[in-house]
């Protein structure tokens, strides 16, 4: 038990440092794109969506490959490879002379970007089935705490220069790589490893792998809608608030720091209290309902301070994610956890191929000169509708599963 707790501590710190590096660059990305394209914020939002698209399509192709490789060679070497790729990406972003360099960096990061996938498989390796929900919550906690620190630092460094945060992110990520090399132990026992198969590692086959389990196939559409919906916030938050409320990089960084604090409290603390009382099913319902309410409030906010207050119901929606992940993971044997997490990351990456271009182009359309009505909150409204549909689909899936087991 002590060794497992120590291993969870190692993976938590690794993900925390990784997330800090990622969070540092977010507040300054809109302004850097504006500079490189010599355009306005509305135009920059479109490019921001396509940069995420480039990252996502590479991750969609390569995540199942890395997930399957981690089932053969272990989690540790794949995690280190991923961290090194992110460090190289940040270096390229720091010296980029034009928008094309940003695309090259994002493509490299997409190919090697399996840190959270491998971490999820790592946690599954060392967790009992009944502990997986709360231990998966540590991923969200690391993400949240990293976003308390990273964006705030990025906003402050951005006032010095738009490229300074990228240099800081590169240094931090490469230090994280060194930390993992010397400290992070392997989690997958050699007896639980399996041979690598290209057939099982292709992204389409990886998605089809989810259909092997009846409960998982029923959740696919619901998960896809949730993942697309959250991009209404992830892809447009900085652009929306800079456009509508005239926030600067520092304010964007502070707001994302608040997001990180709330996510850390919810997934690192509240979920451990709420989940045992509600169980997986009710936790999913409550989480999706809160996401829906939060997005609707964002869409129609009229004052800057409202965006900060409305983060509370939105972030409370995070209680549903680990419960949903636990339902899926509990249907899969130990020697396929890496493949499963790779498949889920492929699905998430597939929705990231769709979500950011959809949401940023919707934002650009309703903030552009030719917009029929000025409504920068349009992506949030679409996201709320998707969350509502997802809730209905999850309810139908659970109802069907209960009817079969009677």
mmCIF file of C-alpha atoms in Angstrom:
data_model
loop_
_atom_site.group_PDB
_atom_site.id
_atom_site.type_symbol
_atom_site.label_atom_id
_atom_site.label_comp_id
_atom_site.label_asym_id
_atom_site.label_seq_id
_atom_site.Cartn_x
_atom_site.Cartn_y
_atom_site.Cartn_z
ATOM 1 C CA UNK A 1 0.000 0.000 0.000
ATOM 2 C CA UNK A 2 2.839 2.384 0.872
ATOM 3 C CA UNK A 3 4.595 1.770 -2.442
ATOM 4 C CA UNK A 4 1.352 2.371 -4.356
ATOM 5 C CA UNK A 5 0.768 5.642 -2.544
ATOM 6 C CA UNK A 6 4.329 6.701 -3.324
ATOM 7 C CA UNK A 7 3.823 5.840 -6.995
ATOM 8 C CA UNK A 8 0.621 7.909 -7.074
ATOM 9 C CA UNK A 9 2.594 10.785 -5.594
ATOM 10 C CA UNK A 10 5.234 10.470 -8.329
ATOM 11 C CA UNK A 11 2.689 10.514 -11.146
ATOM 12 C CA UNK A 12 0.809 13.403 -9.555
ATOM 13 C CA UNK A 13 3.908 15.600 -9.354
ATOM 14 C CA UNK A 14 4.901 14.684 -12.909
ATOM 15 C CA UNK A 15 1.484 15.673 -14.258
ATOM 16 C CA UNK A 16 1.458 18.813 -12.136
ATOM 17 C CA UNK A 17 4.740 20.071 -13.599
ATOM 18 C CA UNK A 18 3.623 19.066 -17.082
ATOM 19 C CA UNK A 19 0.377 21.030 -16.695
ATOM 20 C CA UNK A 20 2.144 24.109 -15.340
ATOM 21 C CA UNK A 21 4.252 24.157 -18.500
ATOM 22 C CA UNK A 22 1.132 23.867 -20.651
ATOM 23 C CA UNK A 23 -0.763 26.527 -18.688
ATOM 24 C CA UNK A 24 2.006 29.094 -18.926
ATOM 25 C CA UNK A 25 1.511 29.644 -22.664
ATOM 26 C CA UNK A 26 -2.307 29.970 -22.803
ATOM 27 C CA UNK A 27 -2.726 33.660 -21.794
ATOM 28 C CA UNK A 28 -0.302 34.893 -24.477
ATOM 29 C CA UNK A 29 -1.310 32.621 -27.368
ATOM 30 C CA UNK A 30 -3.999 34.967 -28.786
ATOM 31 C CA UNK A 31 -1.654 37.943 -28.892
ATOM 32 C CA UNK A 32 1.208 35.938 -30.393
ATOM 33 C CA UNK A 33 -1.084 34.688 -33.171
ATOM 34 C CA UNK A 34 -2.300 38.256 -33.749
ATOM 35 C CA UNK A 35 1.314 39.388 -34.194
ATOM 36 C CA UNK A 36 2.251 36.572 -36.556
ATOM 37 C CA UNK A 37 -0.806 36.928 -38.825
ATOM 38 C CA UNK A 38 -0.952 40.741 -38.588
ATOM 39 C CA UNK A 39 -4.716 40.529 -37.981
ATOM 40 C CA UNK A 40 -7.351 41.147 -35.309
ATOM 41 C CA UNK A 41 -8.588 38.993 -32.434
ATOM 42 C CA UNK A 42 -11.474 37.548 -34.433
ATOM 43 C CA UNK A 43 -9.060 36.375 -37.156
ATOM 44 C CA UNK A 44 -6.637 35.067 -34.527
ATOM 45 C CA UNK A 45 -9.366 32.903 -33.005
ATOM 46 C CA UNK A 46 -9.771 31.037 -36.309
ATOM 47 C CA UNK A 47 -6.037 30.324 -36.467
ATOM 48 C CA UNK A 48 -6.104 29.234 -32.813
ATOM 49 C CA UNK A 49 -8.768 26.673 -33.654
ATOM 50 C CA UNK A 50 -6.786 25.309 -36.602
ATOM 51 C CA UNK A 51 -3.608 25.064 -34.501
ATOM 52 C CA UNK A 52 -5.515 22.903 -32.031
ATOM 53 C CA UNK A 53 -6.861 20.930 -34.991
ATOM 54 C CA UNK A 54 -3.273 20.200 -36.150
ATOM 55 C CA UNK A 55 -2.328 18.994 -32.667
ATOM 56 C CA UNK A 56 -5.478 16.889 -32.355
ATOM 57 C CA UNK A 57 -5.261 15.090 -35.680
ATOM 58 C CA UNK A 58 -1.701 13.999 -34.893
ATOM 59 C CA UNK A 59 -2.715 12.842 -31.429
ATOM 60 C CA UNK A 60 -5.688 10.983 -32.895
ATOM 61 C CA UNK A 61 -3.334 8.977 -35.110
ATOM 62 C CA UNK A 62 -0.503 8.412 -32.631
ATOM 63 C CA UNK A 63 -2.203 8.123 -29.203
ATOM 64 C CA UNK A 64 -3.313 4.498 -29.734
ATOM 65 C CA UNK A 65 0.168 3.649 -30.998
ATOM 66 C CA UNK A 66 1.739 5.026 -27.818
ATOM 67 C CA UNK A 67 -0.962 3.434 -25.664
ATOM 68 C CA UNK A 68 -0.243 0.025 -27.177
ATOM 69 C CA UNK A 69 3.500 0.566 -26.886
ATOM 70 C CA UNK A 70 3.005 1.278 -23.179
ATOM 71 C CA UNK A 71 1.242 -2.095 -22.839
ATOM 72 C CA UNK A 72 4.347 -3.755 -24.303
ATOM 73 C CA UNK A 73 7.271 -1.713 -22.951
ATOM 74 C CA UNK A 74 5.709 -0.169 -19.835
ATOM 75 C CA UNK A 75 4.362 3.266 -18.954
ATOM 76 C CA UNK A 76 7.609 4.950 -17.922
ATOM 77 C CA UNK A 77 9.470 5.152 -21.292
ATOM 78 C CA UNK A 78 6.355 6.351 -23.133
ATOM 79 C CA UNK A 79 5.720 9.063 -20.558
ATOM 80 C CA UNK A 80 9.309 10.293 -20.844
ATOM 81 C CA UNK A 81 9.088 10.333 -24.650
ATOM 82 C CA UNK A 82 5.918 12.417 -24.416
ATOM 83 C CA UNK A 83 7.443 14.973 -22.068
ATOM 84 C CA UNK A 84 10.491 15.424 -24.287
ATOM 85 C CA UNK A 85 8.241 16.100 -27.287
ATOM 86 C CA UNK A 86 6.356 18.803 -25.430
ATOM 87 C CA UNK A 87 9.635 20.465 -24.454
ATOM 88 C CA UNK A 88 10.699 20.586 -28.109
ATOM 89 C CA UNK A 89 7.295 22.012 -29.063
ATOM 90 C CA UNK A 90 7.631 24.903 -26.614
ATOM 91 C CA UNK A 91 11.120 25.720 -27.894
ATOM 92 C CA UNK A 92 9.803 25.981 -31.458
ATOM 93 C CA UNK A 93 6.920 28.207 -30.328
ATOM 94 C CA UNK A 94 9.379 30.466 -28.510
ATOM 95 C CA UNK A 95 11.452 31.188 -31.635
ATOM 96 C CA UNK A 96 8.680 30.997 -34.269
ATOM 97 C CA UNK A 97 9.173 33.703 -36.957
ATOM 98 C CA UNK A 98 5.801 33.000 -38.609
ATOM 99 C CA UNK A 99 2.555 31.077 -38.127
ATOM 100 C CA UNK A 100 3.939 28.026 -39.965
ATOM 101 C CA UNK A 101 6.385 27.358 -37.122
ATOM 102 C CA UNK A 102 3.507 27.232 -34.667
ATOM 103 C CA UNK A 103 1.942 24.478 -36.753
ATOM 104 C CA UNK A 104 5.208 22.500 -36.799
ATOM 105 C CA UNK A 105 5.468 22.730 -33.014
ATOM 106 C CA UNK A 106 1.867 21.681 -32.507
ATOM 107 C CA UNK A 107 2.295 18.712 -34.848
ATOM 108 C CA UNK A 108 5.332 17.488 -32.879
ATOM 109 C CA UNK A 109 3.413 17.879 -29.615
ATOM 110 C CA UNK A 110 0.476 15.956 -31.082
ATOM 111 C CA UNK A 111 2.662 13.044 -32.152
ATOM 112 C CA UNK A 112 4.331 12.719 -28.759
ATOM 113 C CA UNK A 113 1.454 13.952 -26.586
ATOM 114 C CA UNK A 114 0.568 10.923 -24.489
ATOM 115 C CA UNK A 115 1.447 12.085 -20.981
ATOM 116 C CA UNK A 116 -2.104 12.068 -19.601
ATOM 117 C CA UNK A 117 -3.013 8.901 -21.498
ATOM 118 C CA UNK A 118 -0.055 7.029 -20.067
ATOM 119 C CA UNK A 119 -0.672 8.515 -16.626
ATOM 120 C CA UNK A 120 -4.244 7.209 -16.688
ATOM 121 C CA UNK A 121 -2.977 3.723 -17.586
ATOM 122 C CA UNK A 122 -0.331 4.055 -14.851
ATOM 123 C CA UNK A 123 -3.021 4.847 -12.269
ATOM 124 C CA UNK A 124 -5.179 1.968 -13.511
ATOM 125 C CA UNK A 125 -2.176 -0.381 -13.065
ATOM 126 C CA UNK A 126 -1.776 0.363 -9.380
ATOM 127 C CA UNK A 127 -5.431 0.954 -8.361
ATOM 128 C CA UNK A 128 -8.041 -1.514 -7.154
ATOM 129 C CA UNK A 129 -11.316 -1.273 -9.140
ATOM 130 C CA UNK A 130 -13.127 0.367 -6.222
ATOM 131 C CA UNK A 131 -10.382 3.026 -5.906
ATOM 132 C CA UNK A 132 -10.074 3.988 -9.564
ATOM 133 C CA UNK A 133 -12.636 6.804 -9.556
ATOM 134 C CA UNK A 134 -10.937 8.701 -6.744
ATOM 135 C CA UNK A 135 -7.451 7.971 -8.102
ATOM 136 C CA UNK A 136 -8.429 9.097 -11.604
ATOM 137 C CA UNK A 137 -9.537 12.274 -9.854
ATOM 138 C CA UNK A 138 -5.866 12.926 -9.120
ATOM 139 C CA UNK A 139 -5.366 13.591 -12.832
ATOM 140 C CA UNK A 140 -7.963 16.333 -12.642
ATOM 141 C CA UNK A 141 -6.424 17.607 -9.407
ATOM 142 C CA UNK A 142 -2.966 17.841 -11.011
ATOM 143 C CA UNK A 143 -4.537 19.553 -14.008
ATOM 144 C CA UNK A 144 -6.341 21.994 -11.726
ATOM 145 C CA UNK A 145 -3.358 22.829 -9.522
ATOM 146 C CA UNK A 146 -1.149 23.222 -12.592
ATOM 147 C CA UNK A 147 -3.665 25.701 -13.901
ATOM 148 C CA UNK A 148 -3.566 27.663 -10.655
ATOM 149 C CA UNK A 149 0.138 28.229 -11.102
ATOM 150 C CA UNK A 150 0.798 28.036 -14.856
ATOM 151 C CA UNK A 151 -1.581 30.619 -16.358
ATOM 152 C CA UNK A 152 -0.896 33.146 -13.594
ATOM 153 C CA UNK A 153 2.843 32.870 -14.264
ATOM 154 C CA UNK A 154 2.151 33.017 -18.006
ATOM 155 C CA UNK A 155 0.053 36.166 -17.627
ATOM 156 C CA UNK A 156 2.776 37.861 -15.595
ATOM 157 C CA UNK A 157 5.576 36.757 -17.927
ATOM 158 C CA UNK A 158 3.488 37.819 -20.912
ATOM 159 C CA UNK A 159 3.692 41.408 -19.726
ATOM 160 C CA UNK A 160 7.471 41.165 -20.226
ATOM 161 C CA UNK A 161 7.169 39.754 -23.741
ATOM 162 C CA UNK A 162 4.869 37.393 -25.654
ATOM 163 C CA UNK A 163 7.622 34.792 -26.128
ATOM 164 C CA UNK A 164 8.937 34.683 -22.569
ATOM 165 C CA UNK A 165 6.243 32.241 -21.329
ATOM 166 C CA UNK A 166 7.161 29.758 -24.085
ATOM 167 C CA UNK A 167 10.798 29.746 -22.985
ATOM 168 C CA UNK A 168 9.708 29.205 -19.391
ATOM 169 C CA UNK A 169 7.393 26.364 -20.445
ATOM 170 C CA UNK A 170 10.203 24.655 -22.379
ATOM 171 C CA UNK A 171 12.562 24.829 -19.397
ATOM 172 C CA UNK A 172 9.930 23.559 -16.981
ATOM 173 C CA UNK A 173 8.839 20.679 -19.216
ATOM 174 C CA UNK A 174 12.408 19.503 -19.856
ATOM 175 C CA UNK A 175 13.098 19.659 -16.120
ATOM 176 C CA UNK A 176 9.990 17.533 -15.673
ATOM 177 C CA UNK A 177 11.433 15.058 -18.177
ATOM 178 C CA UNK A 178 14.627 14.837 -16.107
ATOM 179 C CA UNK A 179 12.574 14.413 -12.936
ATOM 180 C CA UNK A 180 10.666 11.517 -14.456
ATOM 181 C CA UNK A 181 13.854 9.891 -15.718
ATOM 182 C CA UNK A 182 15.405 9.767 -12.260
ATOM 183 C CA UNK A 183 12.366 9.379 -9.992
ATOM 184 C CA UNK A 184 9.362 7.822 -11.756
ATOM 185 C CA UNK A 185 9.159 4.013 -11.298
ATOM 186 C CA UNK A 186 7.590 1.568 -13.740
ATOM 187 C CA UNK A 187 4.006 0.532 -12.912
ATOM 188 C CA UNK A 188 3.233 -2.279 -15.366
ATOM 189 C CA UNK A 189 4.454 -5.686 -14.251
ATOM 190 C CA UNK A 190 6.113 -7.711 -17.013
ATOM 191 C CA UNK A 191 3.568 -10.481 -16.482
ATOM 192 C CA UNK A 192 0.791 -8.081 -17.511
ATOM 193 C CA UNK A 193 2.478 -6.905 -20.717
ATOM 194 C CA UNK A 194 1.457 -8.015 -24.197
ATOM 195 C CA UNK A 195 2.899 -7.918 -27.684
ATOM 196 C CA UNK A 196 2.412 -4.863 -29.887
ATOM 197 C CA UNK A 197 -0.112 -5.097 -32.728
ATOM 198 C CA UNK A 198 -0.439 -2.534 -35.514
ATOM 199 C CA UNK A 199 -3.989 -3.721 -36.071
ATOM 200 C CA UNK A 200 -4.924 -2.812 -32.515
ATOM 201 C CA UNK A 201 -2.898 0.422 -32.625
ATOM 202 C CA UNK A 202 -4.516 2.098 -35.607
ATOM 203 C CA UNK A 203 -6.833 4.953 -34.522
ATOM 204 C CA UNK A 204 -9.982 3.612 -36.180
ATOM 205 C CA UNK A 205 -9.355 0.141 -34.772
ATOM 206 C CA UNK A 206 -8.657 1.735 -31.402
ATOM 207 C CA UNK A 207 -12.059 3.401 -31.443
ATOM 208 C CA UNK A 208 -13.725 0.169 -32.569
ATOM 209 C CA UNK A 209 -12.031 -1.550 -29.627
ATOM 210 C CA UNK A 210 -14.492 0.265 -27.355
ATOM 211 C CA UNK A 211 -17.340 -1.628 -28.994
ATOM 212 C CA UNK A 212 -16.090 -4.887 -27.500
ATOM 213 C CA UNK A 213 -17.824 -3.893 -24.269
ATOM 214 C CA UNK A 214 -21.594 -3.179 -24.372
ATOM 215 C CA UNK A 215 -21.522 -0.477 -21.705
ATOM 216 C CA UNK A 216 -18.729 1.353 -23.486
ATOM 217 C CA UNK A 217 -20.438 1.421 -26.870
ATOM 218 C CA UNK A 218 -23.447 3.077 -25.257
ATOM 219 C CA UNK A 219 -21.277 5.890 -23.914
ATOM 220 C CA UNK A 220 -19.389 6.753 -27.105
ATOM 221 C CA UNK A 221 -21.806 9.351 -28.478
ATOM 222 C CA UNK A 222 -22.338 10.847 -25.015
ATOM 223 C CA UNK A 223 -18.604 11.226 -24.438
ATOM 224 C CA UNK A 224 -18.070 12.723 -27.873
ATOM 225 C CA UNK A 225 -20.714 15.377 -27.220
ATOM 226 C CA UNK A 226 -19.206 16.216 -23.821
ATOM 227 C CA UNK A 227 -15.704 16.526 -25.241
ATOM 228 C CA UNK A 228 -16.891 18.760 -28.082
ATOM 229 C CA UNK A 229 -18.983 20.881 -25.693
ATOM 230 C CA UNK A 230 -16.103 21.662 -23.317
ATOM 231 C CA UNK A 231 -14.181 23.154 -26.246
ATOM 232 C CA UNK A 232 -16.653 26.009 -26.174
ATOM 233 C CA UNK A 233 -14.735 27.059 -23.045
ATOM 234 C CA UNK A 234 -11.275 25.619 -23.690
ATOM 235 C CA UNK A 235 -10.934 27.038 -27.198
ATOM 236 C CA UNK A 236 -12.604 30.428 -26.797
ATOM 237 C CA UNK A 237 -12.151 31.518 -23.161
ATOM 238 C CA UNK A 238 -9.225 33.871 -23.780
ATOM 239 C CA UNK A 239 -10.614 35.132 -27.102
ATOM 240 C CA UNK A 240 -14.119 35.657 -25.667
ATOM 241 C CA UNK A 241 -13.004 37.633 -22.622
ATOM 242 C CA UNK A 242 -10.437 39.688 -24.512
ATOM 243 C CA UNK A 243 -13.106 40.532 -27.094
ATOM 244 C CA UNK A 244 -16.169 41.164 -24.907
ATOM 245 C CA UNK A 245 -14.668 42.367 -21.631
ATOM 246 C CA UNK A 246 -11.285 43.658 -22.884
ATOM 247 C CA UNK A 247 -9.212 41.451 -20.594
ATOM 248 C CA UNK A 248 -5.424 41.526 -20.962
ATOM 249 C CA UNK A 249 -3.017 38.581 -20.648
ATOM 250 C CA UNK A 250 -2.702 39.102 -16.895
ATOM 251 C CA UNK A 251 -6.464 38.944 -16.326
ATOM 252 C CA UNK A 252 -6.790 35.860 -18.539
ATOM 253 C CA UNK A 253 -4.032 34.223 -16.502
ATOM 254 C CA UNK A 254 -5.714 35.088 -13.203
ATOM 255 C CA UNK A 255 -9.076 33.749 -14.412
ATOM 256 C CA UNK A 256 -7.497 30.482 -15.505
ATOM 257 C CA UNK A 257 -5.756 30.309 -12.135
ATOM 258 C CA UNK A 258 -9.216 30.481 -10.536
ATOM 259 C CA UNK A 259 -10.347 27.691 -12.870
ATOM 260 C CA UNK A 260 -7.405 25.613 -11.724
ATOM 261 C CA UNK A 261 -8.198 26.260 -8.062
ATOM 262 C CA UNK A 262 -11.825 25.229 -8.500
ATOM 263 C CA UNK A 263 -10.957 22.128 -10.540
ATOM 264 C CA UNK A 264 -8.355 21.117 -7.966
ATOM 265 C CA UNK A 265 -10.833 21.493 -5.107
ATOM 266 C CA UNK A 266 -13.533 19.566 -6.943
ATOM 267 C CA UNK A 267 -11.498 16.679 -8.344
ATOM 268 C CA UNK A 268 -8.850 16.515 -5.643
ATOM 269 C CA UNK A 269 -11.173 16.877 -2.652
ATOM 270 C CA UNK A 270 -14.909 17.186 -3.228
ATOM 271 C CA UNK A 271 -15.127 14.139 -5.475
ATOM 272 C CA UNK A 272 -13.730 11.925 -2.696
ATOM 273 C CA UNK A 273 -16.628 13.022 -0.495
ATOM 274 C CA UNK A 274 -19.415 13.174 -3.080
ATOM 275 C CA UNK A 275 -18.636 10.096 -5.172
ATOM 276 C CA UNK A 276 -18.966 7.461 -2.379
ATOM 277 C CA UNK A 277 -22.367 8.939 -1.466
ATOM 278 C CA UNK A 278 -23.760 9.388 -4.982
ATOM 279 C CA UNK A 279 -22.085 6.529 -6.850
ATOM 280 C CA UNK A 280 -20.976 6.611 -10.469
ATOM 281 C CA UNK A 281 -24.370 7.035 -12.129
ATOM 282 C CA UNK A 282 -25.671 9.938 -10.043
ATOM 283 C CA UNK A 283 -22.271 11.646 -10.134
ATOM 284 C CA UNK A 284 -22.425 11.624 -13.935
ATOM 285 C CA UNK A 285 -25.954 13.112 -13.979
ATOM 286 C CA UNK A 286 -25.112 15.864 -11.509
ATOM 287 C CA UNK A 287 -21.859 16.711 -13.295
ATOM 288 C CA UNK A 288 -23.453 17.039 -16.727
ATOM 289 C CA UNK A 289 -26.316 19.155 -15.337
ATOM 290 C CA UNK A 290 -23.871 21.577 -13.704
ATOM 291 C CA UNK A 291 -21.832 21.811 -16.910
ATOM 292 C CA UNK A 292 -25.028 22.744 -18.787
ATOM 293 C CA UNK A 293 -25.975 25.477 -16.309
ATOM 294 C CA UNK A 294 -22.454 26.926 -16.286
ATOM 295 C CA UNK A 295 -22.294 27.164 -20.077
ATOM 296 C CA UNK A 296 -25.687 28.882 -20.291
ATOM 297 C CA UNK A 297 -24.557 31.449 -17.731
ATOM 298 C CA UNK A 298 -21.335 32.116 -19.663
ATOM 299 C CA UNK A 299 -23.274 32.639 -22.891
ATOM 300 C CA UNK A 300 -25.419 35.458 -21.502
ATOM 301 C CA UNK A 301 -22.986 37.113 -19.052
ATOM 302 C CA UNK A 302 -23.125 40.917 -19.237
ATOM 303 C CA UNK A 303 -20.419 41.894 -16.748
ATOM 304 C CA UNK A 304 -16.786 40.842 -16.445
ATOM 305 C CA UNK A 305 -17.140 39.661 -12.827
ATOM 306 C CA UNK A 306 -19.936 37.303 -13.827
ATOM 307 C CA UNK A 307 -17.512 35.110 -15.765
ATOM 308 C CA UNK A 308 -15.579 34.461 -12.562
ATOM 309 C CA UNK A 309 -18.694 33.701 -10.483
ATOM 310 C CA UNK A 310 -20.180 31.435 -13.156
ATOM 311 C CA UNK A 311 -17.014 29.334 -13.089
ATOM 312 C CA UNK A 312 -18.326 27.779 -9.859
ATOM 313 C CA UNK A 313 -21.217 25.719 -11.306
ATOM 314 C CA UNK A 314 -19.205 24.960 -14.441
ATOM 315 C CA UNK A 315 -16.208 23.586 -12.527
ATOM 316 C CA UNK A 316 -18.463 21.662 -10.137
ATOM 317 C CA UNK A 317 -19.521 19.742 -13.230
ATOM 318 C CA UNK A 318 -16.129 18.057 -13.027
ATOM 319 C CA UNK A 319 -17.485 15.506 -10.542
ATOM 320 C CA UNK A 320 -18.937 13.613 -13.501
ATOM 321 C CA UNK A 321 -15.750 13.004 -15.464
ATOM 322 C CA UNK A 322 -13.868 10.615 -13.136
ATOM 323 C CA UNK A 323 -17.082 8.679 -12.472
ATOM 324 C CA UNK A 324 -17.630 8.225 -16.195
ATOM 325 C CA UNK A 325 -13.994 7.170 -16.633
ATOM 326 C CA UNK A 326 -14.375 4.680 -13.777
ATOM 327 C CA UNK A 327 -17.455 3.093 -15.399
ATOM 328 C CA UNK A 328 -15.476 2.558 -18.581
ATOM 329 C CA UNK A 329 -12.289 1.342 -16.883
ATOM 330 C CA UNK A 330 -14.129 -1.184 -14.724
ATOM 331 C CA UNK A 331 -15.255 -3.026 -17.873
ATOM 332 C CA UNK A 332 -11.672 -3.671 -19.034
ATOM 333 C CA UNK A 333 -9.045 -6.215 -17.815
ATOM 334 C CA UNK A 334 -5.640 -5.046 -16.468
ATOM 335 C CA UNK A 335 -3.592 -5.954 -19.558
ATOM 336 C CA UNK A 336 -5.805 -3.781 -21.805
ATOM 337 C CA UNK A 337 -5.884 -0.605 -19.717
ATOM 338 C CA UNK A 338 -3.197 1.055 -21.853
ATOM 339 C CA UNK A 339 -5.104 0.175 -25.014
ATOM 340 C CA UNK A 340 -8.325 1.480 -23.463
ATOM 341 C CA UNK A 341 -6.801 4.783 -22.375
ATOM 342 C CA UNK A 342 -5.219 5.160 -25.806
ATOM 343 C CA UNK A 343 -8.616 4.564 -27.403
ATOM 344 C CA UNK A 344 -10.276 7.121 -25.134
ATOM 345 C CA UNK A 345 -7.557 9.637 -25.949
ATOM 346 C CA UNK A 346 -8.102 8.909 -29.638
ATOM 347 C CA UNK A 347 -11.789 9.612 -29.184
ATOM 348 C CA UNK A 348 -11.007 12.812 -27.297
ATOM 349 C CA UNK A 349 -8.532 13.798 -30.005
ATOM 350 C CA UNK A 350 -11.120 13.048 -32.680
ATOM 351 C CA UNK A 351 -13.532 15.439 -30.968
ATOM 352 C CA UNK A 352 -10.688 17.969 -30.690
ATOM 353 C CA UNK A 353 -10.370 17.765 -34.452
ATOM 354 C CA UNK A 354 -14.006 18.900 -34.573
ATOM 355 C CA UNK A 355 -14.461 21.037 -31.442
ATOM 356 C CA UNK A 356 -11.895 23.879 -31.669
ATOM 357 C CA UNK A 357 -12.475 24.753 -35.353
ATOM 358 C CA UNK A 358 -16.235 24.547 -34.761
ATOM 359 C CA UNK A 359 -16.222 26.749 -31.661
ATOM 360 C CA UNK A 360 -13.589 29.290 -32.776
ATOM 361 C CA UNK A 361 -15.157 29.704 -36.207
ATOM 362 C CA UNK A 362 -18.549 30.152 -34.541
ATOM 363 C CA UNK A 363 -16.999 32.783 -32.277
ATOM 364 C CA UNK A 364 -15.290 34.487 -35.229
ATOM 365 C CA UNK A 365 -18.538 34.502 -37.234
ATOM 366 C CA UNK A 366 -20.589 36.114 -34.463
ATOM 367 C CA UNK A 367 -17.859 38.706 -33.701
ATOM 368 C CA UNK A 368 -16.975 39.526 -37.306
ATOM 369 C CA UNK A 369 -18.174 42.462 -39.395
ATOM 370 C CA UNK A 370 -20.668 40.336 -41.338
ATOM 371 C CA UNK A 371 -22.342 38.814 -38.253
ATOM 372 C CA UNK A 372 -26.168 39.027 -38.354
ATOM 373 C CA UNK A 373 -26.037 39.740 -34.601
ATOM 374 C CA UNK A 374 -23.081 40.358 -32.287
ATOM 375 C CA UNK A 375 -23.066 37.344 -29.947
ATOM 376 C CA UNK A 376 -19.617 36.163 -28.786
ATOM 377 C CA UNK A 377 -21.336 33.728 -26.382
ATOM 378 C CA UNK A 378 -22.625 31.566 -29.247
ATOM 379 C CA UNK A 379 -20.087 28.741 -28.608
ATOM 380 C CA UNK A 380 -21.196 28.473 -24.966
ATOM 381 C CA UNK A 381 -24.838 28.181 -26.012
ATOM 382 C CA UNK A 382 -24.007 25.388 -28.443
ATOM 383 C CA UNK A 383 -21.952 23.649 -25.745
ATOM 384 C CA UNK A 384 -24.873 23.772 -23.292
ATOM 385 C CA UNK A 385 -27.162 22.156 -25.863
ATOM 386 C CA UNK A 386 -24.624 19.351 -26.420
ATOM 387 C CA UNK A 387 -24.328 18.720 -22.671
ATOM 388 C CA UNK A 388 -28.082 18.427 -22.383
ATOM 389 C CA UNK A 389 -28.270 15.881 -25.204
ATOM 390 C CA UNK A 390 -25.380 13.943 -23.632
ATOM 391 C CA UNK A 391 -27.237 13.727 -20.315
ATOM 392 C CA UNK A 392 -30.263 12.232 -22.057
ATOM 393 C CA UNK A 393 -28.109 9.670 -23.860
ATOM 394 C CA UNK A 394 -26.307 8.617 -20.670
ATOM 395 C CA UNK A 395 -29.661 8.134 -18.920
ATOM 396 C CA UNK A 396 -30.920 5.925 -21.748
ATOM 397 C CA UNK A 397 -27.710 3.865 -21.683
ATOM 398 C CA UNK A 398 -27.941 3.161 -17.940
ATOM 399 C CA UNK A 399 -31.626 2.339 -18.222
ATOM 400 C CA UNK A 400 -30.946 -0.150 -21.025
ATOM 401 C CA UNK A 401 -28.072 -1.770 -19.092
ATOM 402 C CA UNK A 402 -30.261 -2.209 -16.013
ATOM 403 C CA UNK A 403 -33.015 -3.784 -18.079
ATOM 404 C CA UNK A 404 -30.555 -6.319 -19.546
ATOM 405 C CA UNK A 405 -29.174 -7.328 -16.147
ATOM 406 C CA UNK A 406 -32.616 -7.933 -14.594
#
